[in-house]
Short mmCIF file of C-alpha atoms in Angstrom, two decimals:
data_model
loop_
_atom_site.label_atom_id
_atom_site.label_comp_id
_atom_site.label_asym_id
_atom_site.label_seq_id
_atom_site.Cartn_x
_atom_site.Cartn_y
_atom_site.Cartn_z
CA MET A 740 235.09 85.94 -20.18
CA ALA A 741 234.31 89.64 -20.59
CA GLU A 742 234.80 91.40 -17.27
CA ALA A 743 231.67 93.48 -17.83
CA THR A 744 229.56 90.36 -17.19
CA ILE A 745 231.10 89.85 -13.74
CA PRO A 746 229.66 91.79 -10.75
CA THR A 747 232.21 94.34 -9.51
CA PHE A 748 232.46 92.72 -6.08
CA MET A 749 233.25 89.36 -7.70
CA ARG A 750 235.94 90.52 -10.14
CA GLY A 751 239.20 88.63 -9.69
CA LYS A 752 237.53 86.18 -7.31
CA ASP A 753 236.88 82.51 -7.75
CA LYS A 754 233.23 81.65 -8.45
CA ILE A 755 233.64 78.40 -6.53
CA MET A 756 232.54 79.05 -2.94
CA SER A 757 231.47 77.27 0.18
CA LEU A 758 227.73 76.95 0.73
CA SER A 759 227.93 79.36 3.61
CA ASP A 760 229.92 82.01 1.70
CA ALA A 761 227.68 81.86 -1.36
CA VAL A 762 224.57 82.53 0.72
CA LYS A 763 226.32 85.20 2.81
CA THR A 764 227.60 87.00 -0.30
CA PHE A 765 224.45 87.08 -2.40
CA ILE A 766 221.39 86.68 -0.17
CA LYS A 767 220.42 89.42 2.28
CA PRO A 768 217.27 90.17 4.27
CA GLY A 769 214.60 91.28 1.79
CA THR A 770 216.35 89.83 -1.28
CA CYS A 771 214.09 88.90 -4.17
CA ILE A 772 215.09 85.27 -4.53
CA CYS A 773 214.01 82.73 -7.12
CA PRO A 774 214.51 79.03 -6.36
CA GLY A 775 214.84 76.82 -9.42
CA GLY A 776 213.87 73.22 -10.02
CA PHE A 777 210.45 71.77 -10.47
CA SER A 778 208.27 70.50 -7.64
CA TYR A 779 210.50 67.93 -5.84
CA THR A 780 212.93 67.68 -8.74
CA LYS A 781 216.34 69.30 -8.87
CA LYS A 782 215.56 71.80 -6.13
CA PRO A 783 218.64 73.49 -4.58
CA PHE A 784 217.74 72.37 -1.07
CA ALA A 785 221.29 72.72 0.32
CA LEU A 786 221.24 76.45 -0.49
CA ALA A 787 217.70 76.71 0.88
CA ARG A 788 218.77 75.06 4.15
CA GLU A 789 221.74 77.41 4.42
CA VAL A 790 219.36 80.40 4.12
CA ILE A 791 217.49 78.98 7.14
CA ARG A 792 220.76 78.41 9.04
CA GLN A 793 221.78 82.01 8.44
CA ASP A 794 218.24 83.14 9.34
CA ILE A 795 217.90 85.48 6.36
CA GLY A 796 214.36 86.80 6.61
CA ASN A 797 211.91 89.16 4.99
CA LEU A 798 212.51 87.37 1.69
CA PHE A 799 210.63 88.16 -1.49
CA VAL A 800 210.24 84.75 -3.13
CA THR A 801 209.35 84.40 -6.78
CA MET A 802 209.33 81.13 -8.68
CA ASN A 803 207.61 78.79 -11.04
CA GLY A 804 207.45 75.05 -10.51
CA GLY A 805 206.24 74.12 -7.04
CA ALA A 806 206.69 75.25 -3.50
CA SER A 807 208.89 72.74 -1.71
CA ILE A 808 211.66 75.25 -0.90
CA CYS A 809 209.18 78.04 -0.21
CA GLU A 810 207.39 75.66 2.15
CA PHE A 811 210.54 75.30 4.29
CA TRP A 812 211.20 79.05 4.22
CA CYS A 813 207.60 79.82 5.20
CA ALA A 814 207.86 77.21 7.96
CA ALA A 815 210.95 79.05 9.22
CA GLY A 816 209.11 82.39 8.99
CA LEU A 817 211.57 83.86 6.48
CA VAL A 818 209.17 84.95 3.71
CA LYS A 819 207.44 88.32 3.42
CA LEU A 820 206.39 88.55 -0.23
CA LEU A 821 205.52 85.80 -2.68
CA ASP A 822 205.05 86.20 -6.43
CA THR A 823 204.32 82.82 -7.91
CA THR A 824 201.91 80.32 -9.36
CA TYR A 825 201.41 76.73 -8.18
CA ILE A 826 202.17 76.41 -4.45
CA GLY A 827 201.67 72.71 -3.88
CA LEU A 828 203.72 69.72 -2.84
CA GLU A 829 202.19 67.64 -5.61
CA GLY A 830 199.84 64.81 -4.65
CA ILE A 831 201.18 64.45 -1.16
CA GLN A 832 199.94 67.92 -0.11
CA PRO A 833 198.27 69.81 -2.96
CA VAL A 834 198.68 73.15 -1.16
CA ALA A 835 201.90 73.46 0.85
CA TYR A 836 200.58 73.99 4.35
CA SER A 837 203.12 76.47 5.74
CA VAL A 838 202.77 78.61 2.62
CA ARG A 839 198.99 78.48 2.86
CA ARG A 840 198.98 79.30 6.58
CA SER A 841 201.40 82.20 6.10
CA ILE A 842 199.14 83.67 3.43
CA GLN A 843 195.99 83.10 5.48
CA ASP A 844 197.38 84.70 8.64
CA GLY A 845 198.81 87.68 6.72
CA THR A 846 202.48 86.91 7.36
CA VAL A 847 203.04 86.57 3.61
CA ASP A 848 201.53 88.79 0.93
CA VAL A 849 201.03 86.90 -2.30
CA GLU A 850 200.59 87.70 -5.97
CA ASP A 851 199.75 84.79 -8.22
CA TYR A 852 199.55 84.03 -11.92
CA SER A 853 198.46 81.01 -13.94
CA ASN A 854 201.20 78.44 -14.55
CA TYR A 855 201.35 79.42 -18.20
CA GLY A 856 201.26 83.15 -17.50
CA PHE A 857 204.06 82.85 -14.98
CA GLY A 858 206.05 80.62 -17.33
CA LEU A 859 205.83 83.36 -19.95
CA ARG A 860 207.06 85.88 -17.39
CA THR A 861 210.22 83.81 -16.98
CA VAL A 862 210.60 83.57 -20.77
CA ALA A 863 210.28 87.36 -21.04
CA GLY A 864 212.90 87.73 -18.31
CA ARG A 865 215.28 85.40 -20.11
CA TYR A 866 215.07 87.16 -23.46
CA GLY A 867 214.92 90.69 -22.10
CA TRP A 868 211.42 91.24 -23.49
CA PRO A 869 209.51 94.13 -21.88
CA PHE A 870 206.48 91.80 -21.56
CA ALA A 871 205.04 88.56 -22.91
CA PRO A 872 201.56 88.14 -24.40
CA CYS A 873 199.12 85.43 -23.36
CA MET A 874 195.42 84.73 -23.08
CA SER A 875 195.41 82.32 -20.17
CA GLU A 876 194.48 84.91 -17.55
CA LEU A 877 191.43 86.14 -19.51
CA GLY A 878 187.93 85.19 -18.39
CA THR A 879 188.96 84.92 -14.75
CA SER A 880 189.00 87.37 -11.84
CA PHE A 881 192.74 87.76 -12.36
CA MET A 882 192.59 91.42 -13.43
CA LEU A 883 190.45 92.41 -10.41
CA HIS A 884 193.13 91.71 -7.79
CA ASP A 885 196.53 93.29 -7.27
CA THR A 886 198.05 92.73 -3.84
CA PHE A 887 201.32 94.53 -4.51
CA ALA A 888 199.49 97.62 -5.84
CA LYS A 889 197.36 97.71 -2.66
CA MET A 890 200.58 97.57 -0.66
CA GLY A 891 201.95 100.54 -2.61
CA LEU A 892 204.82 98.48 -4.02
CA ARG A 893 204.23 99.24 -7.69
CA GLY A 894 205.44 102.17 -9.74
CA LYS A 895 208.05 104.83 -9.11
CA LYS A 896 209.14 107.03 -6.24
CA ALA A 897 209.28 110.81 -6.47
CA ASP A 898 212.95 110.60 -7.52
CA GLY A 899 212.03 108.41 -10.51
CA SER A 900 213.43 105.16 -9.14
CA TRP A 901 211.26 102.05 -8.87
CA ILE A 902 209.54 101.55 -5.52
CA HIS A 903 210.66 97.93 -5.62
CA PRO A 904 213.14 96.96 -8.34
CA SER A 905 211.74 93.42 -8.60
CA ILE A 906 208.06 94.43 -8.68
CA PRO A 907 206.74 95.62 -12.06
CA PRO A 908 204.59 98.77 -12.24
CA ALA A 909 201.54 96.69 -13.20
CA ARG A 910 200.53 93.11 -12.54
CA ALA A 911 199.31 92.71 -16.12
CA VAL A 912 197.77 94.82 -18.87
CA VAL A 913 195.01 93.85 -21.30
CA ILE A 914 195.26 95.18 -24.84
CA GLU A 915 193.38 94.60 -28.09
CA ASP A 916 195.25 92.15 -30.28
CA PRO A 917 196.79 94.29 -33.05
CA PHE A 918 196.87 91.15 -35.24
CA ASP A 919 193.14 90.40 -34.76
CA GLY A 920 193.66 86.83 -33.60
CA TRP A 921 195.75 85.81 -36.62
CA GLY A 922 198.43 84.41 -34.32
CA LEU A 923 195.90 82.06 -32.74
CA ARG A 924 196.11 80.12 -36.00
CA PRO A 925 192.38 79.81 -36.87
CA HIS A 926 193.47 79.07 -40.45
CA ALA A 927 195.42 76.05 -39.20
CA PHE A 928 192.32 74.44 -37.74
CA GLU A 929 189.69 75.10 -40.39
CA GLY A 930 188.24 72.60 -42.77
CA GLY A 931 187.79 69.19 -41.24
CA ASP A 932 191.37 68.42 -40.36
CA GLY A 933 190.25 66.21 -37.52
CA THR A 934 191.42 68.43 -34.68
CA SER A 935 189.09 69.24 -31.84
CA ASN A 936 189.62 72.94 -32.36
CA GLN A 937 186.77 73.39 -34.81
CA THR A 938 184.47 75.52 -32.69
CA ASN A 939 183.48 79.08 -33.36
CA ALA A 940 185.22 80.16 -30.14
CA LEU A 941 187.41 82.68 -31.90
CA GLU A 942 184.38 84.31 -33.53
CA LYS A 943 182.77 84.59 -30.08
CA VAL A 944 185.95 86.13 -28.71
CA ARG A 945 185.87 88.68 -31.52
CA GLU A 946 182.37 89.73 -30.40
CA ALA A 947 183.36 90.19 -26.74
CA THR A 948 183.72 93.72 -25.39
CA ALA A 949 185.16 92.83 -21.98
CA TYR A 950 188.25 94.61 -20.62
CA THR A 951 188.46 97.45 -23.18
CA GLY A 952 184.82 98.13 -24.08
CA ASN A 953 185.57 97.38 -27.73
CA LYS A 954 184.83 94.27 -29.74
CA GLY A 955 187.81 92.15 -30.71
CA VAL A 956 190.42 89.69 -29.52
CA LYS A 957 192.10 90.69 -26.23
CA VAL A 958 195.57 89.81 -25.06
CA VAL A 959 197.10 89.94 -21.58
CA LEU A 960 200.61 91.33 -21.34
CA VAL A 961 202.53 89.95 -18.38
CA PRO A 962 205.78 91.52 -17.13
CA PRO A 963 209.09 89.62 -16.95
CA ILE A 964 210.38 88.33 -13.64
CA LEU A 965 213.56 90.13 -12.56
CA PRO A 966 214.80 88.43 -9.38
CA GLU A 967 217.91 89.65 -7.62
CA VAL A 968 219.17 86.11 -7.03
CA THR A 969 218.22 82.82 -8.62
CA ILE A 970 219.41 79.57 -7.06
CA ILE A 971 219.47 76.40 -9.13
CA LEU A 972 220.74 72.83 -8.90
CA SER A 973 222.71 71.19 -11.67
CA GLN A 974 224.38 67.80 -11.89
CA ARG A 975 227.57 69.10 -13.48
CA VAL A 976 229.07 72.58 -13.57
CA GLY A 977 232.37 73.70 -15.07
CA GLU A 978 234.92 75.53 -12.89
CA LYS A 979 233.90 78.82 -14.51
CA GLY A 980 230.17 78.22 -14.46
CA THR A 981 229.16 76.39 -17.64
CA THR A 982 226.11 74.47 -16.48
CA ARG A 983 224.83 71.12 -17.77
CA ILE A 984 221.37 70.09 -16.57
CA GLU A 985 220.22 66.57 -17.33
CA GLY A 986 216.61 65.50 -17.03
CA ILE A 987 213.80 68.00 -16.65
CA TRP A 988 215.03 71.59 -16.95
CA GLY A 989 211.93 73.14 -15.44
CA PRO A 990 212.21 76.91 -15.41
CA ASP A 991 215.94 76.91 -14.54
CA ASN A 992 217.32 78.35 -17.73
CA GLU A 993 214.81 81.21 -17.85
CA GLN A 994 214.96 82.01 -14.14
CA ALA A 995 218.77 81.90 -14.07
CA ILE A 996 219.17 84.31 -16.97
CA SER A 997 216.38 86.61 -15.70
CA ALA A 998 218.21 87.19 -12.43
CA LYS A 999 220.83 89.75 -11.52
CA TYR A 1000 222.88 86.99 -9.86
CA CYS A 1001 222.71 83.24 -10.11
CA ILE A 1002 224.12 80.67 -7.68
CA VAL A 1003 224.38 77.12 -8.95
CA GLN A 1004 224.53 74.22 -6.53
CA ALA A 1005 226.34 71.36 -8.28
CA GLU A 1006 226.48 67.66 -7.63
CA LYS A 1007 229.97 67.83 -9.11
CA ILE A 1008 232.33 70.53 -10.35
CA VAL A 1009 234.25 69.42 -13.43
CA LYS A 1010 236.78 70.93 -15.81
CA GLU A 1011 235.27 73.32 -18.33
CA GLU A 1012 236.73 71.29 -21.23
CA GLU A 1013 234.62 68.29 -20.20
CA LEU A 1014 231.45 70.27 -20.85
CA ARG A 1015 232.73 72.26 -23.81
CA ALA A 1016 233.45 69.02 -25.71
CA GLN A 1017 229.72 68.95 -26.38
CA PRO A 1018 228.67 72.61 -26.10
CA TYR A 1019 225.16 72.11 -27.46
CA SER A 1020 224.32 69.90 -24.48
CA ASN A 1021 225.05 72.67 -21.99
CA THR A 1022 222.13 74.51 -20.47
CA ILE A 1023 223.42 77.82 -19.14
CA ALA A 1024 226.48 79.76 -20.29
CA MET A 1025 229.14 80.63 -17.71
CA GLN A 1026 228.57 84.39 -17.81
CA TYR A 1027 225.15 83.96 -16.18
CA ILE A 1028 226.57 82.07 -13.21
CA ASP A 1029 228.05 84.13 -10.36
CA ALA A 1030 228.75 81.50 -7.74
CA ILE A 1031 229.25 77.74 -7.77
CA VAL A 1032 228.77 75.50 -4.75
CA GLU A 1033 229.64 71.81 -4.90
CA GLN A 1034 227.30 69.86 -2.67
CA PRO A 1035 226.63 66.24 -3.57
CA TYR A 1036 223.26 65.02 -2.32
CA GLY A 1037 222.35 68.68 -1.73
CA GLY A 1038 219.05 68.05 -3.53
CA PHE A 1039 217.84 65.74 -0.73
CA PRO A 1040 214.93 65.28 0.13
CA GLY A 1041 214.17 66.06 -3.49
CA GLN A 1042 215.21 64.21 -6.61
CA VAL A 1043 218.15 64.81 -8.93
CA PRO A 1044 217.54 62.95 -12.20
CA TYR A 1045 219.97 60.06 -12.81
CA TYR A 1046 221.64 60.51 -9.39
CA TYR A 1047 219.04 59.97 -6.68
CA ASP A 1048 215.33 59.85 -6.22
CA TYR A 1049 213.29 61.90 -3.79
CA ASP A 1050 212.65 60.63 -0.30
CA TRP A 1051 208.94 59.94 -0.37
CA ASP A 1052 208.97 58.73 3.23
CA PHE A 1053 210.35 62.07 4.38
CA TRP A 1054 207.64 64.06 2.59
CA ARG A 1055 204.93 61.76 3.86
CA ALA A 1056 206.04 62.46 7.42
CA TYR A 1057 206.80 66.15 6.86
CA THR A 1058 203.29 66.84 5.64
CA GLN A 1059 202.14 65.58 9.01
CA VAL A 1060 204.64 67.83 10.82
CA ASN A 1061 203.75 71.01 8.95
CA ARG A 1062 200.13 70.85 10.12
CA LYS A 1063 201.19 71.32 13.72
CA ASP A 1064 201.23 74.59 15.61
CA LYS A 1065 203.13 77.29 13.68
CA ALA A 1066 205.75 77.83 16.39
CA GLU A 1067 206.31 74.11 16.63
CA VAL A 1068 206.84 73.81 12.86
CA ASN A 1069 209.27 76.73 12.98
CA LYS A 1070 211.24 75.02 15.75
CA TYR A 1071 211.18 71.72 13.86
CA ILE A 1072 212.53 73.16 10.62
CA ARG A 1073 215.34 75.07 12.36
CA ASN A 1074 216.31 71.94 14.25
CA TRP A 1075 216.02 69.83 11.07
CA VAL A 1076 218.62 71.84 9.06
CA MET A 1077 221.33 71.35 11.76
CA GLU A 1078 224.52 73.45 11.93
CA ASP A 1079 226.01 72.61 8.51
CA GLU A 1080 225.19 70.62 5.40
CA TRP A 1081 227.47 67.62 5.89
CA THR A 1082 226.27 67.15 9.47
CA PHE A 1083 222.76 67.36 8.06
CA LEU A 1084 223.47 64.72 5.40
CA ALA A 1085 225.14 62.44 7.93
CA THR A 1086 222.20 62.69 10.34
CA ARG A 1087 218.86 63.68 8.86
CA PRO A 1088 218.14 61.28 5.97
CA GLY A 1089 216.00 58.54 7.50
CA ASP A 1090 215.78 60.49 10.78
CA GLY A 1091 212.43 61.60 12.17
CA TYR A 1092 210.33 59.44 9.84
CA PRO A 1093 209.80 55.72 9.36
CA THR A 1094 211.45 53.96 6.44
CA ILE A 1095 211.31 50.31 5.43
CA SER A 1096 215.00 49.66 6.02
CA GLY A 1097 215.49 51.93 9.00
CA THR A 1098 218.84 53.14 7.63
CA LYS A 1099 219.99 56.68 8.35
CA GLY A 1100 222.37 59.34 7.12
CA LEU A 1101 224.53 58.73 4.07
CA GLU A 1102 223.58 55.07 3.99
CA ARG A 1103 219.96 56.13 3.58
CA LEU A 1104 220.96 58.52 0.77
CA PHE A 1105 222.54 55.63 -1.13
CA GLU A 1106 219.26 53.73 -0.80
CA LEU A 1107 217.69 56.49 -2.89
CA ARG A 1108 220.17 56.11 -5.77
CA ALA A 1109 218.57 56.35 -9.19
CA ASP A 1110 219.17 53.95 -12.04
CA ALA A 1111 221.05 55.97 -14.65
CA MET A 1112 219.20 54.11 -17.41
CA PHE A 1113 215.87 55.56 -16.26
CA GLY A 1114 216.81 58.65 -14.30
CA TYR A 1115 214.87 57.59 -11.19
CA LYS A 1116 214.73 54.63 -8.79
CA PRO A 1117 212.36 52.01 -10.12
CA GLY A 1118 210.49 50.30 -7.32
CA LEU A 1119 210.83 53.13 -4.81
CA ALA A 1120 208.07 52.57 -2.24
CA ARG A 1121 205.59 55.41 -2.14
CA PRO A 1122 203.03 54.43 0.53
CA LEU A 1123 200.32 56.96 1.28
CA MET B 350 206.40 42.30 5.44
CA GLU B 351 206.14 43.64 8.98
CA GLN B 352 208.06 46.74 7.94
CA HIS B 353 205.79 47.28 4.93
CA LYS B 354 202.78 47.07 7.22
CA ARG B 355 204.36 49.60 9.51
CA MET B 356 205.00 51.95 6.56
CA ARG B 357 201.32 51.88 5.70
CA ALA B 358 200.33 52.59 9.28
CA ARG B 359 199.79 56.11 10.51
CA ILE B 360 203.01 57.89 11.45
CA THR B 361 203.28 58.32 15.20
CA GLU B 362 204.69 61.23 17.18
CA GLU B 363 207.60 59.03 18.15
CA ASP B 364 208.42 58.47 14.47
CA LEU B 365 208.65 62.22 13.92
CA ARG B 366 211.17 62.92 16.65
CA LEU B 367 214.49 64.27 15.33
CA SER B 368 217.82 63.01 16.69
CA GLU B 369 220.76 64.99 17.93
CA SER B 370 223.68 65.05 15.48
CA VAL B 371 225.30 61.65 15.21
CA GLU B 372 228.89 60.78 14.56
CA PRO B 373 228.77 58.72 11.35
CA LYS B 374 230.14 55.19 11.66
CA GLU B 375 232.22 55.88 8.58
CA SER B 376 234.44 58.94 8.18
CA LEU B 377 233.09 61.80 6.10
CA GLU B 378 236.18 61.64 3.86
CA THR B 379 235.40 58.02 3.00
CA TRP B 380 231.80 58.89 2.18
CA GLN B 381 232.95 61.80 0.00
CA ARG B 382 235.25 59.46 -1.96
CA VAL B 383 232.42 56.96 -2.39
CA ILE B 384 230.13 59.71 -3.66
CA SER B 385 232.78 61.10 -6.01
CA ALA B 386 233.41 57.71 -7.64
CA ALA B 387 229.68 56.95 -7.79
CA TRP B 388 228.97 60.28 -9.47
CA ASP B 389 231.74 59.75 -12.05
CA MET B 390 230.38 56.31 -12.94
CA THR B 391 226.90 57.86 -13.15
CA ILE B 392 228.10 60.57 -15.54
CA VAL B 393 229.39 57.85 -17.88
CA ALA B 394 226.24 55.75 -17.47
CA VAL B 395 224.06 58.75 -18.36
CA ALA B 396 226.21 59.52 -21.40
CA TYR B 397 225.90 55.87 -22.43
CA ASN B 398 222.11 56.34 -22.70
CA ASP B 399 222.87 58.23 -25.91
CA MET B 400 225.07 55.39 -27.17
CA ARG B 401 223.03 52.37 -26.18
CA TYR B 402 220.90 52.02 -29.32
CA PRO B 403 223.41 53.21 -31.96
CA LEU B 404 226.04 50.91 -30.48
CA LYS B 405 223.72 47.92 -30.84
CA ARG B 406 223.13 48.88 -34.48
CA VAL B 407 226.80 49.08 -35.47
CA PRO B 408 227.55 45.30 -35.67
CA GLU B 409 224.59 44.83 -38.00
CA THR B 410 225.57 47.66 -40.35
CA LEU B 411 229.19 46.47 -40.32
CA GLU B 412 228.06 42.98 -41.25
CA THR B 413 226.07 44.41 -44.16
CA LEU B 414 229.10 46.42 -45.25
CA GLU B 415 231.34 43.37 -45.00
CA SER B 416 229.07 41.39 -47.29
CA GLU B 417 229.12 44.31 -49.74
CA ILE B 418 232.93 44.29 -50.14
CA GLY B 419 232.88 41.45 -52.73
CA ALA B 420 230.55 43.50 -54.95
CA ILE B 421 232.76 46.62 -55.05
CA ARG B 422 233.98 47.57 -58.53
CA ASP B 423 236.02 50.72 -57.93
CA GLU B 424 239.16 50.99 -55.84
CA THR B 425 238.33 54.53 -54.64
CA THR B 426 235.28 53.10 -52.84
CA LEU B 427 237.61 50.74 -51.00
CA ASN B 428 239.74 53.78 -50.00
CA VAL B 429 236.67 55.43 -48.50
CA ILE B 430 235.68 52.27 -46.64
CA GLU B 431 239.19 51.81 -45.25
CA GLU B 432 239.31 55.41 -43.98
CA GLU B 433 235.90 55.11 -42.33
CA ILE B 434 236.85 51.83 -40.65
CA LYS B 435 240.20 53.25 -39.47
CA THR B 436 238.36 56.23 -37.93
CA GLY B 437 235.92 53.79 -36.32
CA ILE B 438 238.78 51.72 -34.91
CA ARG B 439 240.32 54.89 -33.39
CA HIS B 440 237.05 55.92 -31.70
CA PHE B 441 235.99 52.45 -30.60
CA SER B 442 239.47 51.61 -29.27
CA GLU B 443 239.35 54.71 -27.08
CA ILE B 444 235.93 53.70 -25.75
CA LEU B 445 237.07 50.11 -25.26
CA GLU B 446 240.30 51.02 -23.46
CA GLY B 447 238.56 53.50 -21.15
CA ALA B 448 235.84 51.00 -20.35
CA ARG B 449 238.26 48.08 -19.89
CA ASP B 450 240.50 50.09 -17.56
CA SER B 451 237.52 51.12 -15.38
CA ARG B 452 236.01 47.64 -15.46
CA GLU B 453 239.25 46.02 -14.24
CA ARG B 454 239.45 48.49 -11.37
CA MET B 455 235.83 47.73 -10.45
CA ASP B 456 236.71 44.03 -10.18
CA ARG B 457 239.69 44.89 -7.98
CA ILE B 458 237.51 47.06 -5.71
CA LEU B 459 234.96 44.25 -5.35
CA ARG B 460 237.71 41.81 -4.38
CA ALA B 461 239.20 44.33 -1.93
CA ALA B 462 235.75 45.01 -0.44
CA TRP B 463 235.19 41.28 0.05
CA ASN B 464 238.57 40.89 1.76
CA ARG B 465 237.83 43.86 4.02
CA ARG B 466 234.44 42.40 4.90
CA VAL B 467 236.12 39.15 5.97
CA GLU B 468 238.68 41.14 8.03
CA LEU B 469 235.92 43.09 9.77
CA LYS B 470 234.08 39.90 10.67
CA SER B 471 237.14 38.15 12.09
#
């Protein structure tokens, strides 16, 4: 691998690290960090717990795809800035309570985008585009609010450097579509082809003068995300970093490549040749991965497709815990993570919430095993 | 049934109480070996998802090919068929041997686990 792709402080060093060392090396107070995964699925919870153990605060969190990790970090009082989209815990708690409370009480300053707009930001970051065009933010109050600008975090300092290297100089910019809506494919939907897109909406859009004062189609340009560190979870990773994700990718590929550094938490580290035998099935090339941590079951209480399902009973109970007094939730979460990951896995699954079997620790984890034919555990009880 | 009822009931404060760290009944090393073997079997099972349907189709297409042999008029076609079948035998033998080897070990582990269970009870 070309040495130029390896950070200077990592040259000549093994990428395979302990959980503790990986967090210590790459994540500092104030780091702009981007957790991967989607909702409860394939979230790098072991790394997230280690951040809480090491009490790394003042974090700037940016991510697409749900707030389960951010919820724990907000509960532990470690987040200062949040640049994101959907902040829910799916149906079990549509708005993650600790995130919501931190925003409401001013502990966390938030900037938000639509799911699609934010997704395009990650795509722009992956491909090195200066921006990505979309229309999803139009017709809303999106352009009227800019938290980071109010905080003076956008733009450049007197010496020409960026005020914050992970905050773009503008939240978004509206321009007139230089292609006059051609890319919206009106020609593809004309003439009774049976699609529902047979309205005159595009003609109405062409008449609108909002945003620029001129008639015509408008487009929102959104900036890329450029996190300092992205953390992801993958089932299998080669010794040098080749990453194979099975099941839903979520935003992992985009967010990993957008970042300056990427730490991958693996269920299993394997020989590179195992993954290179079928290179087209690999998700992320080794040069984008800076550190590898092997931590089986590190995605608990979330789900890792084909390996184990999420622990619904935990989340059901946790969403009762996180509505308690803020200090109490903070104390709970710091107690919950315990002193290291293996002690955590031996103790916490099935602990502090009722389950049907009453099993705890690693035995409980094996109850959550997925059926490899489906990717999840059929018949997993999900009582509300 | 009682446990299911309890799961549907409201979670109490007592339910939410976290324990102090517990010494696992089994050693961590044992658990790590269990996980490692389980993950390796899972990797193969996931890869088999790609094979499941094509593998079921192969006997049928081979049967069709077999019935076609009597109608072949040119020897070069037989050369092609022989080469394809030899390649198939190489690939399928590798799959078969790998699977058989693992399967035999699984049987041995089940027998050993049963024996250990009896020992623990006595």
